[in-house]
């Protein structure tokens, strides 16, 4: 399973990149706003800085909600770094049309705000590179986000779609573990949840014992 980091924070991206396990980055308008970037010039500069920092795809979401606006913005975003920028488009009628438009041009796309198998089917039929089902937000309303990942993974495999399931809205380390079991292609996670995979009390305790032994031999 690939690991993307779900943030627009340059320090966190740098930290995750330095671990050597980072496969890409996802951002969204809320995450960008958190970084205090304002205006097209600053926003584009920020995306460029992210692209220069990582080796994989960087999802940049359009702000427009209409097809024409999405196309204009997507074209501009693509130019920032054609090899890395992945145009992130919402799963709406206009968004699906835009996914189709960009996938026909060979641009990488991420169809976001996916909450049902039906939406995932449309994203794949439109040729999305990634489909982003939101686990945490479904859990928040009493539904089962992981079950949706399992259903989409099965459906894509049954019909032979190449669209990758990008598990999003991950809130904790256990979500990541469940995504592995579900067969997600990618999980986009906050840095804290990735680091949570490392922590184990027996690793900490075992290391203490080994350090003491090593000390005794000096
Ligand atoms: C996905 O790409 C989104 O950026 C993100 O995972 C949304 O997560 P949230 O529900 O924690 O806002």
PDB file of C-alpha atoms and ligand atoms in Angstrom:
ATOM      1  CA  UNK A   1       0.000   0.000   0.000  1.00  0.00           C
ATOM      2  CA  UNK A   2       1.271   3.453  -0.915  1.00  0.00           C
ATOM      3  CA  UNK A   3       1.456   6.226   1.677  1.00  0.00           C
ATOM      4  CA  UNK A   4       0.470   9.785   0.894  1.00  0.00           C
ATOM      5  CA  UNK A   5       0.541  12.497   3.537  1.00  0.00           C
ATOM      6  CA  UNK A   6      -2.672  14.486   3.896  1.00  0.00           C
ATOM      7  CA  UNK A   7      -1.421  17.982   4.619  1.00  0.00           C
ATOM      8  CA  UNK A   8      -0.207  21.206   3.029  1.00  0.00           C
ATOM      9  CA  UNK A   9       2.250  21.822   5.864  1.00  0.00           C
ATOM     10  CA  UNK A  10       5.777  21.941   4.442  1.00  0.00           C
ATOM     11  CA  UNK A  11       7.490  20.885   7.702  1.00  0.00           C
ATOM     12  CA  UNK A  12       5.311  17.799   8.043  1.00  0.00           C
ATOM     13  CA  UNK A  13       5.846  16.884   4.390  1.00  0.00           C
ATOM     14  CA  UNK A  14       9.613  17.297   4.886  1.00  0.00           C
ATOM     15  CA  UNK A  15       9.510  15.092   7.996  1.00  0.00           C
ATOM     16  CA  UNK A  16       7.509  12.354   6.245  1.00  0.00           C
ATOM     17  CA  UNK A  17       9.782  12.548   3.200  1.00  0.00           C
ATOM     18  CA  UNK A  18      12.848  12.150   5.415  1.00  0.00           C
ATOM     19  CA  UNK A  19      11.403   8.868   6.744  1.00  0.00           C
ATOM     20  CA  UNK A  20      11.866   7.550   3.218  1.00  0.00           C
ATOM     21  CA  UNK A  21       8.403   6.010   2.938  1.00  0.00           C
ATOM     22  CA  UNK A  22       6.427   8.813   1.338  1.00  0.00           C
ATOM     23  CA  UNK A  23       4.752   8.134  -2.022  1.00  0.00           C
ATOM     24  CA  UNK A  24       2.843  11.387  -2.479  1.00  0.00           C
ATOM     25  CA  UNK A  25       0.808  14.233  -0.974  1.00  0.00           C
ATOM     26  CA  UNK A  26      -2.853  15.181  -0.898  1.00  0.00           C
ATOM     27  CA  UNK A  27      -4.122  18.653  -0.077  1.00  0.00           C
ATOM     28  CA  UNK A  28      -7.549  20.239  -0.049  1.00  0.00           C
ATOM     29  CA  UNK A  29      -8.791  23.846   0.268  1.00  0.00           C
ATOM     30  CA  UNK A  30      -9.184  23.512   4.076  1.00  0.00           C
ATOM     31  CA  UNK A  31      -5.624  22.213   4.468  1.00  0.00           C
ATOM     32  CA  UNK A  32      -4.246  24.990   2.228  1.00  0.00           C
ATOM     33  CA  UNK A  33      -6.181  27.681   4.132  1.00  0.00           C
ATOM     34  CA  UNK A  34      -4.657  26.363   7.397  1.00  0.00           C
ATOM     35  CA  UNK A  35      -1.188  27.227   6.043  1.00  0.00           C
ATOM     36  CA  UNK A  36      -2.220  30.869   5.632  1.00  0.00           C
ATOM     37  CA  UNK A  37      -1.569  30.999   1.882  1.00  0.00           C
ATOM     38  CA  UNK A  38      -3.685  33.582   0.090  1.00  0.00           C
ATOM     39  CA  UNK A  39      -4.163  34.516  -3.551  1.00  0.00           C
ATOM     40  CA  UNK A  40      -3.295  32.546  -6.685  1.00  0.00           C
ATOM     41  CA  UNK A  41       0.390  33.516  -6.717  1.00  0.00           C
ATOM     42  CA  UNK A  42       1.054  32.315  -3.161  1.00  0.00           C
ATOM     43  CA  UNK A  43      -1.079  29.210  -3.570  1.00  0.00           C
ATOM     44  CA  UNK A  44       0.751  28.153  -6.746  1.00  0.00           C
ATOM     45  CA  UNK A  45       4.113  28.865  -5.111  1.00  0.00           C
ATOM     46  CA  UNK A  46       3.100  26.619  -2.217  1.00  0.00           C
ATOM     47  CA  UNK A  47       2.124  23.757  -4.555  1.00  0.00           C
ATOM     48  CA  UNK A  48       5.440  24.160  -6.372  1.00  0.00           C
ATOM     49  CA  UNK A  49       7.309  23.936  -3.047  1.00  0.00           C
ATOM     50  CA  UNK A  50       5.439  20.709  -2.222  1.00  0.00           C
ATOM     51  CA  UNK A  51       6.167  19.245  -5.679  1.00  0.00           C
ATOM     52  CA  UNK A  52       9.873  20.023  -5.294  1.00  0.00           C
ATOM     53  CA  UNK A  53       9.924  18.197  -1.969  1.00  0.00           C
ATOM     54  CA  UNK A  54       8.387  14.828  -2.897  1.00  0.00           C
ATOM     55  CA  UNK A  55       8.931  12.171  -5.549  1.00  0.00           C
ATOM     56  CA  UNK A  56       5.293  11.222  -6.143  1.00  0.00           C
ATOM     57  CA  UNK A  57       1.911  12.689  -7.073  1.00  0.00           C
ATOM     58  CA  UNK A  58       0.678  15.883  -5.390  1.00  0.00           C
ATOM     59  CA  UNK A  59      -3.098  16.355  -5.352  1.00  0.00           C
ATOM     60  CA  UNK A  60      -4.147  19.980  -5.848  1.00  0.00           C
ATOM     61  CA  UNK A  61      -7.880  20.602  -5.592  1.00  0.00           C
ATOM     62  CA  UNK A  62      -9.793  22.999  -7.830  1.00  0.00           C
ATOM     63  CA  UNK A  63     -11.791  25.738  -6.062  1.00  0.00           C
ATOM     64  CA  UNK A  64     -14.351  26.064  -8.885  1.00  0.00           C
ATOM     65  CA  UNK A  65     -17.563  24.080  -8.800  1.00  0.00           C
ATOM     66  CA  UNK A  66     -18.565  24.514 -12.471  1.00  0.00           C
ATOM     67  CA  UNK A  67     -17.092  22.563 -15.401  1.00  0.00           C
ATOM     68  CA  UNK A  68     -15.651  25.582 -17.224  1.00  0.00           C
ATOM     69  CA  UNK A  69     -13.970  26.898 -14.095  1.00  0.00           C
ATOM     70  CA  UNK A  70     -12.607  23.444 -13.193  1.00  0.00           C
ATOM     71  CA  UNK A  71     -11.045  23.062 -16.641  1.00  0.00           C
ATOM     72  CA  UNK A  72      -9.404  26.481 -16.504  1.00  0.00           C
ATOM     73  CA  UNK A  73      -8.055  25.913 -12.996  1.00  0.00           C
ATOM     74  CA  UNK A  74      -7.002  22.328 -13.694  1.00  0.00           C
ATOM     75  CA  UNK A  75      -4.991  23.416 -16.747  1.00  0.00           C
ATOM     76  CA  UNK A  76      -3.223  26.071 -14.660  1.00  0.00           C
ATOM     77  CA  UNK A  77      -2.526  23.665 -11.793  1.00  0.00           C
ATOM     78  CA  UNK A  78      -1.174  21.054 -14.234  1.00  0.00           C
ATOM     79  CA  UNK A  79       1.395  23.536 -15.532  1.00  0.00           C
ATOM     80  CA  UNK A  80       2.934  23.948 -12.039  1.00  0.00           C
ATOM     81  CA  UNK A  81       4.505  20.492 -12.398  1.00  0.00           C
ATOM     82  CA  UNK A  82       2.990  18.287 -15.135  1.00  0.00           C
ATOM     83  CA  UNK A  83       4.735  15.169 -13.785  1.00  0.00           C
ATOM     84  CA  UNK A  84       3.496  15.514 -10.222  1.00  0.00           C
ATOM     85  CA  UNK A  85       0.353  17.605 -10.011  1.00  0.00           C
ATOM     86  CA  UNK A  86      -2.788  15.480  -9.761  1.00  0.00           C
ATOM     87  CA  UNK A  87      -5.921  17.516 -10.383  1.00  0.00           C
ATOM     88  CA  UNK A  88      -8.345  16.899  -7.556  1.00  0.00           C
ATOM     89  CA  UNK A  89     -11.993  17.233  -8.554  1.00  0.00           C
ATOM     90  CA  UNK A  90     -15.158  16.733  -6.504  1.00  0.00           C
ATOM     91  CA  UNK A  91     -17.537  13.876  -7.304  1.00  0.00           C
ATOM     92  CA  UNK A  92     -20.307  16.055  -8.760  1.00  0.00           C
ATOM     93  CA  UNK A  93     -21.783  16.113 -12.272  1.00  0.00           C
ATOM     94  CA  UNK A  94     -19.357  18.841 -13.342  1.00  0.00           C
ATOM     95  CA  UNK A  95     -16.525  17.139 -11.472  1.00  0.00           C
ATOM     96  CA  UNK A  96     -17.075  13.802 -13.238  1.00  0.00           C
ATOM     97  CA  UNK A  97     -17.158  15.593 -16.614  1.00  0.00           C
ATOM     98  CA  UNK A  98     -13.903  17.318 -15.718  1.00  0.00           C
ATOM     99  CA  UNK A  99     -12.313  14.002 -14.648  1.00  0.00           C
ATOM    100  CA  UNK A 100     -13.236  12.594 -18.071  1.00  0.00           C
ATOM    101  CA  UNK A 101     -11.870  15.702 -19.834  1.00  0.00           C
ATOM    102  CA  UNK A 102      -8.513  15.556 -18.050  1.00  0.00           C
ATOM    103  CA  UNK A 103      -8.139  11.770 -18.182  1.00  0.00           C
ATOM    104  CA  UNK A 104      -8.610  11.926 -21.979  1.00  0.00           C
ATOM    105  CA  UNK A 105      -5.747  14.431 -22.077  1.00  0.00           C
ATOM    106  CA  UNK A 106      -3.585  12.027 -20.072  1.00  0.00           C
ATOM    107  CA  UNK A 107      -3.545  14.218 -16.943  1.00  0.00           C
ATOM    108  CA  UNK A 108      -3.571  12.548 -13.544  1.00  0.00           C
ATOM    109  CA  UNK A 109      -6.831  13.091 -11.578  1.00  0.00           C
ATOM    110  CA  UNK A 110      -8.143  12.415  -8.087  1.00  0.00           C
ATOM    111  CA  UNK A 111     -11.924  12.233  -7.729  1.00  0.00           C
ATOM    112  CA  UNK A 112     -12.638  13.392  -4.189  1.00  0.00           C
ATOM    113  CA  UNK A 113     -15.530  13.515  -1.704  1.00  0.00           C
ATOM    114  CA  UNK A 114     -16.596   9.965  -2.562  1.00  0.00           C
ATOM    115  CA  UNK A 115     -19.063   8.385  -0.119  1.00  0.00           C
ATOM    116  CA  UNK A 116     -20.742   5.577  -2.114  1.00  0.00           C
ATOM    117  CA  UNK A 117     -19.868   2.685  -4.440  1.00  0.00           C
ATOM    118  CA  UNK A 118     -21.963   4.378  -7.145  1.00  0.00           C
ATOM    119  CA  UNK A 119     -19.828   7.505  -7.008  1.00  0.00           C
ATOM    120  CA  UNK A 120     -16.692   5.340  -7.143  1.00  0.00           C
ATOM    121  CA  UNK A 121     -18.042   3.574 -10.253  1.00  0.00           C
ATOM    122  CA  UNK A 122     -18.575   6.908 -12.027  1.00  0.00           C
ATOM    123  CA  UNK A 123     -15.101   8.137 -11.034  1.00  0.00           C
ATOM    124  CA  UNK A 124     -13.549   4.989 -12.538  1.00  0.00           C
ATOM    125  CA  UNK A 125     -15.669   5.112 -15.694  1.00  0.00           C
ATOM    126  CA  UNK A 126     -14.554   8.728 -16.197  1.00  0.00           C
ATOM    127  CA  UNK A 127     -10.950   7.490 -16.010  1.00  0.00           C
ATOM    128  CA  UNK A 128      -9.862   8.898 -12.625  1.00  0.00           C
ATOM    129  CA  UNK A 129      -6.347   7.939 -11.598  1.00  0.00           C
ATOM    130  CA  UNK A 130      -7.421   7.948  -7.946  1.00  0.00           C
ATOM    131  CA  UNK A 131     -10.800   7.693  -6.248  1.00  0.00           C
ATOM    132  CA  UNK A 132     -10.907   9.131  -2.712  1.00  0.00           C
ATOM    133  CA  UNK A 133     -13.523   7.611  -0.386  1.00  0.00           C
ATOM    134  CA  UNK A 134     -13.664   9.508   2.941  1.00  0.00           C
ATOM    135  CA  UNK A 135     -13.524   7.009   5.819  1.00  0.00           C
ATOM    136  CA  UNK A 136     -13.578   9.308   8.866  1.00  0.00           C
ATOM    137  CA  UNK A 137     -16.452  11.463   7.675  1.00  0.00           C
ATOM    138  CA  UNK A 138     -18.596   8.336   7.124  1.00  0.00           C
ATOM    139  CA  UNK A 139     -17.684   7.025  10.584  1.00  0.00           C
ATOM    140  CA  UNK A 140     -18.672  10.451  11.962  1.00  0.00           C
ATOM    141  CA  UNK A 141     -22.265   9.972  10.769  1.00  0.00           C
ATOM    142  CA  UNK A 142     -22.489   6.414  12.091  1.00  0.00           C
ATOM    143  CA  UNK A 143     -21.649   4.623   8.828  1.00  0.00           C
ATOM    144  CA  UNK A 144     -18.759   2.234   8.189  1.00  0.00           C
ATOM    145  CA  UNK A 145     -15.990   3.941   6.197  1.00  0.00           C
ATOM    146  CA  UNK A 146     -13.772   0.864   6.012  1.00  0.00           C
ATOM    147  CA  UNK A 147     -16.634  -1.211   4.629  1.00  0.00           C
ATOM    148  CA  UNK A 148     -16.898   1.286   1.760  1.00  0.00           C
ATOM    149  CA  UNK A 149     -13.170   0.824   1.003  1.00  0.00           C
ATOM    150  CA  UNK A 150     -13.686  -2.976   0.883  1.00  0.00           C
ATOM    151  CA  UNK A 151     -16.693  -2.616  -1.431  1.00  0.00           C
ATOM    152  CA  UNK A 152     -14.891  -0.291  -3.855  1.00  0.00           C
ATOM    153  CA  UNK A 153     -11.740  -2.446  -3.897  1.00  0.00           C
ATOM    154  CA  UNK A 154     -13.920  -5.505  -4.750  1.00  0.00           C
ATOM    155  CA  UNK A 155     -15.915  -3.620  -7.389  1.00  0.00           C
ATOM    156  CA  UNK A 156     -12.790  -2.247  -9.143  1.00  0.00           C
ATOM    157  CA  UNK A 157     -11.182  -5.662  -9.110  1.00  0.00           C
ATOM    158  CA  UNK A 158     -14.368  -7.389 -10.410  1.00  0.00           C
ATOM    159  CA  UNK A 159     -14.683  -5.017 -13.369  1.00  0.00           C
ATOM    160  CA  UNK A 160     -10.950  -4.591 -13.938  1.00  0.00           C
ATOM    161  CA  UNK A 161     -10.820  -0.812 -13.420  1.00  0.00           C
ATOM    162  CA  UNK A 162      -7.359   0.687 -13.134  1.00  0.00           C
ATOM    163  CA  UNK A 163      -8.448   3.554 -10.873  1.00  0.00           C
ATOM    164  CA  UNK A 164      -6.621   3.348  -7.556  1.00  0.00           C
ATOM    165  CA  UNK A 165      -8.542   3.398  -4.289  1.00  0.00           C
ATOM    166  CA  UNK A 166      -7.080   6.242  -2.244  1.00  0.00           C
ATOM    167  CA  UNK A 167      -8.436   5.893   1.289  1.00  0.00           C
ATOM    168  CA  UNK A 168      -8.920   9.426   2.655  1.00  0.00           C
ATOM    169  CA  UNK A 169     -10.203  11.129   5.798  1.00  0.00           C
ATOM    170  CA  UNK A 170      -8.047   8.848   7.915  1.00  0.00           C
ATOM    171  CA  UNK A 171      -8.246   9.864  11.556  1.00  0.00           C
ATOM    172  CA  UNK A 172      -6.020   7.372  13.380  1.00  0.00           C
ATOM    173  CA  UNK A 173      -3.467   4.586  13.010  1.00  0.00           C
ATOM    174  CA  UNK A 174      -6.066   1.831  13.236  1.00  0.00           C
ATOM    175  CA  UNK A 175      -7.761   3.221  10.122  1.00  0.00           C
ATOM    176  CA  UNK A 176      -4.467   2.641   8.269  1.00  0.00           C
ATOM    177  CA  UNK A 177      -4.244  -0.951   9.500  1.00  0.00           C
ATOM    178  CA  UNK A 178      -7.838  -1.579   8.404  1.00  0.00           C
ATOM    179  CA  UNK A 179      -7.070  -0.073   4.968  1.00  0.00           C
ATOM    180  CA  UNK A 180      -4.233  -2.576   4.538  1.00  0.00           C
ATOM    181  CA  UNK A 181      -6.677  -5.422   5.295  1.00  0.00           C
ATOM    182  CA  UNK A 182      -9.238  -3.935   2.920  1.00  0.00           C
ATOM    183  CA  UNK A 183      -6.686  -3.801   0.083  1.00  0.00           C
ATOM    184  CA  UNK A 184      -6.664  -0.025  -0.496  1.00  0.00           C
ATOM    185  CA  UNK A 185      -4.045   0.990  -3.086  1.00  0.00           C
ATOM    186  CA  UNK A 186      -3.147   4.165  -1.203  1.00  0.00           C
ATOM    187  CA  UNK A 187      -3.861   5.659   2.206  1.00  0.00           C
ATOM    188  CA  UNK A 188      -3.512   9.397   2.663  1.00  0.00           C
ATOM    189  CA  UNK A 189      -2.837  10.084   6.310  1.00  0.00           C
ATOM    190  CA  UNK A 190      -1.997  12.786   8.809  1.00  0.00           C
ATOM    191  CA  UNK A 191       1.666  12.560   9.895  1.00  0.00           C
ATOM    192  CA  UNK A 192       0.632  11.540  13.431  1.00  0.00           C
ATOM    193  CA  UNK A 193      -1.205   8.435  12.175  1.00  0.00           C
ATOM    194  CA  UNK A 194       1.792   7.345  10.085  1.00  0.00           C
ATOM    195  CA  UNK A 195       4.113   7.699  13.084  1.00  0.00           C
ATOM    196  CA  UNK A 196       1.569   5.748  15.163  1.00  0.00           C
ATOM    197  CA  UNK A 197       2.465   2.686  13.060  1.00  0.00           C
ATOM    198  CA  UNK A 198       5.958   2.718  14.528  1.00  0.00           C
ATOM    199  CA  UNK A 199       4.982   2.936  18.187  1.00  0.00           C
ATOM    200  CA  UNK A 200       4.752  -0.280  20.181  1.00  0.00           C
ATOM    201  CA  UNK A 201       5.404  -0.618  23.934  1.00  0.00           C
ATOM    202  CA  UNK A 202       7.368  -3.834  23.392  1.00  0.00           C
ATOM    203  CA  UNK A 203       9.635  -2.094  20.858  1.00  0.00           C
ATOM    204  CA  UNK A 204      10.299   0.707  23.362  1.00  0.00           C
ATOM    205  CA  UNK A 205      10.861  -1.752  26.231  1.00  0.00           C
ATOM    206  CA  UNK A 206      12.996  -4.084  24.097  1.00  0.00           C
ATOM    207  CA  UNK A 207      15.187  -1.199  22.966  1.00  0.00           C
ATOM    208  CA  UNK A 208      15.730  -0.099  26.575  1.00  0.00           C
ATOM    209  CA  UNK A 209      16.918  -3.618  27.467  1.00  0.00           C
ATOM    210  CA  UNK A 210      19.257  -3.761  24.452  1.00  0.00           C
ATOM    211  CA  UNK A 211      20.644  -0.293  25.216  1.00  0.00           C
ATOM    212  CA  UNK A 212      21.421  -1.343  28.804  1.00  0.00           C
ATOM    213  CA  UNK A 213      23.179  -4.475  27.541  1.00  0.00           C
ATOM    214  CA  UNK A 214      25.151  -2.435  25.011  1.00  0.00           C
ATOM    215  CA  UNK A 215      26.124   0.035  27.769  1.00  0.00           C
ATOM    216  CA  UNK A 216      27.350  -2.830  30.017  1.00  0.00           C
ATOM    217  CA  UNK A 217      29.769  -3.948  27.285  1.00  0.00           C
ATOM    218  CA  UNK A 218      31.490  -0.579  26.877  1.00  0.00           C
TER     219      UNK A 218
HETATM  220  C1  LIG B   1      -8.537  13.786   1.106  1.00  0.00           C
HETATM  221  O1  LIG B   1      -7.764  13.851   0.171  1.00  0.00           O
HETATM  222  C2  LIG B   1      -8.858  14.865   2.038  1.00  0.00           C
HETATM  223  O2  LIG B   1      -7.845  15.847   1.926  1.00  0.00           O
HETATM  224  C3  LIG B   1      -8.871  14.470   3.483  1.00  0.00           C
HETATM  225  O3  LIG B   1      -8.487  13.132   3.683  1.00  0.00           O
HETATM  226  C4  LIG B   1     -10.093  14.895   4.226  1.00  0.00           C
HETATM  227  O4  LIG B   1     -10.007  14.462   5.549  1.00  0.00           O
HETATM  228  P1  LIG B   1     -10.894  15.054   6.735  1.00  0.00           P
HETATM  229  O5  LIG B   1     -12.207  14.374   6.714  1.00  0.00           O
HETATM  230  O6  LIG B   1     -10.100  14.708   7.955  1.00  0.00           O
HETATM  231  O7  LIG B   1     -11.002  16.526   6.490  1.00  0.00           O
END
